[in-house]
XYZ file of C-alpha atoms in Angstrom:
294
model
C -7.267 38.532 26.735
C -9.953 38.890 24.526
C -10.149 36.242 21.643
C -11.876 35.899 18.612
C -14.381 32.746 18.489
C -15.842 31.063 15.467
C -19.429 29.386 16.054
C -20.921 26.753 13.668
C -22.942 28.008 10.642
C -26.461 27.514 11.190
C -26.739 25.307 8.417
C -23.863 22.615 10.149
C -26.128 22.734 13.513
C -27.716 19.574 14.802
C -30.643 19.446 16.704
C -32.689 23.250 17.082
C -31.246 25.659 18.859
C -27.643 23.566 19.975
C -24.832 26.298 20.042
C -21.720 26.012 18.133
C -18.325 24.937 19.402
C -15.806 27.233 20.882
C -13.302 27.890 18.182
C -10.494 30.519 19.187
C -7.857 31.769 16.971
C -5.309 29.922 19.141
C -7.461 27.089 18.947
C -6.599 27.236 15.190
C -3.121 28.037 15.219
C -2.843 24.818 17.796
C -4.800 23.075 15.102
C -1.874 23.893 12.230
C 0.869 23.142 14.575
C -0.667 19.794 15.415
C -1.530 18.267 11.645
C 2.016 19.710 10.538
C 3.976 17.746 13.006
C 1.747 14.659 11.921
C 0.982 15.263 8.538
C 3.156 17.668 7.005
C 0.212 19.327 5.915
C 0.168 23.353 5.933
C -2.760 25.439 6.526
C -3.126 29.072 5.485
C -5.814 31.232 7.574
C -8.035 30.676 4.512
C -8.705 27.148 5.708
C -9.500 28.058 9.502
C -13.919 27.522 8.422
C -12.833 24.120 7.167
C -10.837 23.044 9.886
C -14.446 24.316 11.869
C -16.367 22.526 9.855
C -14.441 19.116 10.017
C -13.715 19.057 13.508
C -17.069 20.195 14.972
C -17.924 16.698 13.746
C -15.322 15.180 16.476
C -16.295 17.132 19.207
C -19.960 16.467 18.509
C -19.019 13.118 18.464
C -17.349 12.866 21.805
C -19.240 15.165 23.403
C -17.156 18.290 23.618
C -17.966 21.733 23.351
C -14.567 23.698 23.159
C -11.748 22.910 20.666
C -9.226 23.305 23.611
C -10.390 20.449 25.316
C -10.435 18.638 21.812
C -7.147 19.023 20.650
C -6.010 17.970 24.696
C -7.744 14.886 24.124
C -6.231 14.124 20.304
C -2.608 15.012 22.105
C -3.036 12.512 24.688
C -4.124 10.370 21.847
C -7.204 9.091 24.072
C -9.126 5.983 22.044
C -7.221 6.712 19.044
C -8.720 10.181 18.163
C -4.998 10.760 17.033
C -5.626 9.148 14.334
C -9.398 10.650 13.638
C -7.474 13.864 14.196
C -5.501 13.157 11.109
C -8.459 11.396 9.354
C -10.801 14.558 9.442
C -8.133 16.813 7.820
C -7.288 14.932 4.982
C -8.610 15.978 2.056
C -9.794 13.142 -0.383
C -10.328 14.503 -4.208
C -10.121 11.889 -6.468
C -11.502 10.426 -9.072
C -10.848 7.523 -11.952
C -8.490 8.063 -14.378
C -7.821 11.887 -13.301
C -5.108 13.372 -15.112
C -5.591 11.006 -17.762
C -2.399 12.057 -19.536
C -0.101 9.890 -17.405
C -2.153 6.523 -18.104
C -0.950 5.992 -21.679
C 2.897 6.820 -20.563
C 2.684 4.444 -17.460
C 1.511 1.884 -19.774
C 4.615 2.381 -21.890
C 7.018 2.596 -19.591
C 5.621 -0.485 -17.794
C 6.136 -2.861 -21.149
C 9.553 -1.499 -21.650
C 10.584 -2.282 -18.402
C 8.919 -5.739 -18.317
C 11.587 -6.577 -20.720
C 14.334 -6.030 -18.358
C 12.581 -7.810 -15.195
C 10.163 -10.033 -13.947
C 7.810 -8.459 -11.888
C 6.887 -4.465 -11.578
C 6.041 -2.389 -8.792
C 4.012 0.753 -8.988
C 3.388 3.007 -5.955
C 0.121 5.085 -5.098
C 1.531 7.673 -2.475
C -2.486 8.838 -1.436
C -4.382 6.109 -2.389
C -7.831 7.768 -1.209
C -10.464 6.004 -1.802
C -9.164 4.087 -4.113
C -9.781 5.598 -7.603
C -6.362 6.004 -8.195
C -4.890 2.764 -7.605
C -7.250 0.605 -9.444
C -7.184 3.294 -12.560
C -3.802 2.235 -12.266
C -4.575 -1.170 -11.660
C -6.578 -1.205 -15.288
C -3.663 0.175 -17.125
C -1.408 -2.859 -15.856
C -3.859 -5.100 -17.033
C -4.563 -3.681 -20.459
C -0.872 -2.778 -20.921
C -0.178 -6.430 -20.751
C -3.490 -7.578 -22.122
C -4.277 -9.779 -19.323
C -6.141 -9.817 -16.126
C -2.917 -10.895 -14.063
C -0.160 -8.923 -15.190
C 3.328 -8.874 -13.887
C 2.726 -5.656 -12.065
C 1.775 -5.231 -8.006
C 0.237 -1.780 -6.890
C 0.871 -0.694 -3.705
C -1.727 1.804 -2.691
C -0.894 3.597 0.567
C -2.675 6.444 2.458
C -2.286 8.099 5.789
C -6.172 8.373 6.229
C -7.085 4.894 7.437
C -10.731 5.166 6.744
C -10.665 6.032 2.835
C -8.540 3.131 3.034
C -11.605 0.644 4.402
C -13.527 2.285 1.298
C -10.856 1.440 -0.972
C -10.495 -2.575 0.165
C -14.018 -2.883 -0.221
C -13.779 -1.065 -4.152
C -17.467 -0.526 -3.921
C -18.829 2.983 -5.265
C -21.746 4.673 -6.959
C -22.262 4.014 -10.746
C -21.786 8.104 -11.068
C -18.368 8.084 -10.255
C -17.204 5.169 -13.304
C -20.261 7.076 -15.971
C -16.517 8.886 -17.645
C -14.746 5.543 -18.024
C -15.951 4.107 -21.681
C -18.471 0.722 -21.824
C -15.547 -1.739 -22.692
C -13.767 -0.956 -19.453
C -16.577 -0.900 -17.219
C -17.973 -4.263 -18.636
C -14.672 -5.700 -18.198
C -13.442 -4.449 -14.838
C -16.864 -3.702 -12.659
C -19.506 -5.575 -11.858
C -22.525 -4.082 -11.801
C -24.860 -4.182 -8.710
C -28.925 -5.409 -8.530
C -31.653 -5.221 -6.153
C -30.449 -3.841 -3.097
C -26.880 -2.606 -4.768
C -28.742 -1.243 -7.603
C -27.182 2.061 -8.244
C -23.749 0.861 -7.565
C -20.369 -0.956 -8.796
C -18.043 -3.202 -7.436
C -14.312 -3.643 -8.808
C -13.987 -6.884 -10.073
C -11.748 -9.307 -7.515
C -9.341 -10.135 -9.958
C -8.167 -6.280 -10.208
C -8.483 -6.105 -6.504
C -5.787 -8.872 -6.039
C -3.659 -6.679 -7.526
C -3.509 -3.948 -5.227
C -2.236 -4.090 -1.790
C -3.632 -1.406 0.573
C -1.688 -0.359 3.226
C -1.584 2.988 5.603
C 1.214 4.883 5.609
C 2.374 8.577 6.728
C 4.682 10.288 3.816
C 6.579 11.691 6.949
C 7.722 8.421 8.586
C 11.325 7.969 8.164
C 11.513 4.531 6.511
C 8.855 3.287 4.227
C 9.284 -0.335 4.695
C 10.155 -0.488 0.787
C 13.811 -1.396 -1.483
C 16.208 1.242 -3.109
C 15.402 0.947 -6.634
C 12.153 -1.578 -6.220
C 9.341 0.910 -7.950
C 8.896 1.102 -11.500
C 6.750 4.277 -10.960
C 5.617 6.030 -8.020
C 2.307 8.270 -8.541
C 2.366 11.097 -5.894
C -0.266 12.900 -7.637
C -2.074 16.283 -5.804
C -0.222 15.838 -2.261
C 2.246 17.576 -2.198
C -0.088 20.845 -2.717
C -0.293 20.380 0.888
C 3.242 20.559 2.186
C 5.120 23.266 2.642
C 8.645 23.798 0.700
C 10.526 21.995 3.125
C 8.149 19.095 3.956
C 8.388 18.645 0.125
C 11.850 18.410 0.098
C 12.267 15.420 2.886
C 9.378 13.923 1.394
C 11.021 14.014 -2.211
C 14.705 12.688 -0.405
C 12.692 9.112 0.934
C 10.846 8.768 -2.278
C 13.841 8.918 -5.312
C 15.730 6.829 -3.710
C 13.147 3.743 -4.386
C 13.001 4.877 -8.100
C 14.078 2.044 -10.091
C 16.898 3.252 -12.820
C 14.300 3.826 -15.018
C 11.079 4.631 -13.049
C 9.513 7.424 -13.183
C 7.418 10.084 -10.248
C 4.688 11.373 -11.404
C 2.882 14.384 -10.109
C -0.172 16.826 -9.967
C -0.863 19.433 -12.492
C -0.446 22.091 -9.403
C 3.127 20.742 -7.921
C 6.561 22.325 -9.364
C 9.884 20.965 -7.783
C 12.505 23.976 -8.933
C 13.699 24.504 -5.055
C 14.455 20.292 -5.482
C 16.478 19.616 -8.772
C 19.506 18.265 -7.414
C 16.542 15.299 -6.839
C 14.390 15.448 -9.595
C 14.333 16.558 -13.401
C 11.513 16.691 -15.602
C 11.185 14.283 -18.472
C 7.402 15.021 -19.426
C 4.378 16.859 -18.409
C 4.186 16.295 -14.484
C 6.228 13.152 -14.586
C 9.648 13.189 -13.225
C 13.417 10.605 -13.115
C 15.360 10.803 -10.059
C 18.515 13.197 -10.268
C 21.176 9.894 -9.266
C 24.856 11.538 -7.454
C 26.827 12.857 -10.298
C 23.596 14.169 -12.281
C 23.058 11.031 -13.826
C 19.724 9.039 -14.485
């Protein structure tokens, strides 16, 4: 049978004159199956030049030339590439304080509940490289005016290696030039001589936030009914299909505090799941309890 190949852009080529990877169309559709049953994520056709593109770097890597044998080697989960598999597909867009509208309501929401409770929990869902989590990580601290506030972020990602960028909270100065001078004095520290150029979170805000991998399609999530305060599963969902959502949405509601809150992307609508959430502000969402209730 005659079968459609993609070869590397010229551009994405290595050394002069090293061929591109064998890339079939059932190569691709192998390549959706495979990061669906693992990730949940969905891939249109559109996305069949990135999957090229972030693969090719895999099979360089371990010395293979055709996808087939690749994806053999990532089923029998040989040296982990499982888990590089997963790694390479993930997409990582992030940035600090993005979607800025939900800081402000987090904030209050946090010191109301503080009044009812001792200690808060507040759940990143794709913690990246760790923008997210210590944006949130800030608010806590400002909401309560101090540097150890009675709040604990979990920040949890199924991409282990953003993860290893996020524990060590070190990035260019670029990426904190949109957060104003008071912050950055206050929660980076700024880096000389050979770290000139970049920015390290300070280690008191680190202590806050516990990094840990985890897979939005495992079964238990190793946390209480009713323990978060909020749970920020901002721009993931994107990725799922309508049904993926759905299971996804059924785990996380359930660990919604009476009053906590979901918050979401700009881009992610739950209409096909209302009998589990409702919408009580712009992209931020209460659980839908048995009866209709809060």
């Amino acid at each position: 049978m005659a079968a459609e190949a993609l070869r590397e852009p010229a551009d994405a080529i290595g050394a002069a004159g090293e061929r591109g990877f064998v890339f079939e169309e059932r190569d691709f559709q192998r390549v959706c199956r495979m990061i669906h049953a693992r990730a949940g994520i969905s891939l249109g056709p559109h996305k069949r030049d990135m999957v090229y593109s972030r693969l090719a770097r895999r099979l360089r890597a371990r010395g293979i030339e055709r996808f087939a044998d690749y994806l053999d080697l990532v089923e029998r989960d040989a040296d982990g590439e499982d888990e590089q598999f997963v790694n390479a597909l993930t997409t990582n867009l992030t940035s600090f304080f993005r979607e800025a509208h939900h800081f402000p309501l987090l904030a209050s929401q946090l010191r109301a509940m503080y009044r009812r409770g001792p200690s808060l929990l507040v759940w990143c869902c794709a913690a990246s490289t760790g923008e997210e989590p210590y944006s949130l990580a800030i608010t806590a601290c400002e909401a309560f005016d101090s540097p150890t506030p009675p709040v604990r972020i979990l920040a949890t990602d199924i991409d282990t290696s953003v993860l290893q960028v996020a524990a060590r909270g070190v990035y260019p100065l670029e990426r904190i030039a949109g957060i104003d001078p008071v912050r950055r004095r206050r929660f980076f520290q700024r880096g000389a001589g050979a770290n000139e150029g970049l920015c390290r979170v300070r280690p008191e805000l680190r202590a806050l936030v516990e990094l840990r991998p985890l897979n939005l399609l495992a079964h238990d999530y190793g946390l209480r009914p009713g323990s978060c305060a909020a749970v920020f599963c901002r721009n993931v969902m994107i990725y799922f299909d309508k049904p993926t959502q759905y299971r996804v949405l059924q785990r996380i509601t359930p660990l919604l505090a009476p009053e906590g809150r979901l918050y979401t992307g700009h881009s992610e609508s739950f209409n096909h799941a209302a009998d589990l959430v409702a919408p009580c502000g712009r992209t931020v969402y209460r659980a839908v309890r048995q009866g209709g209730g809060r």
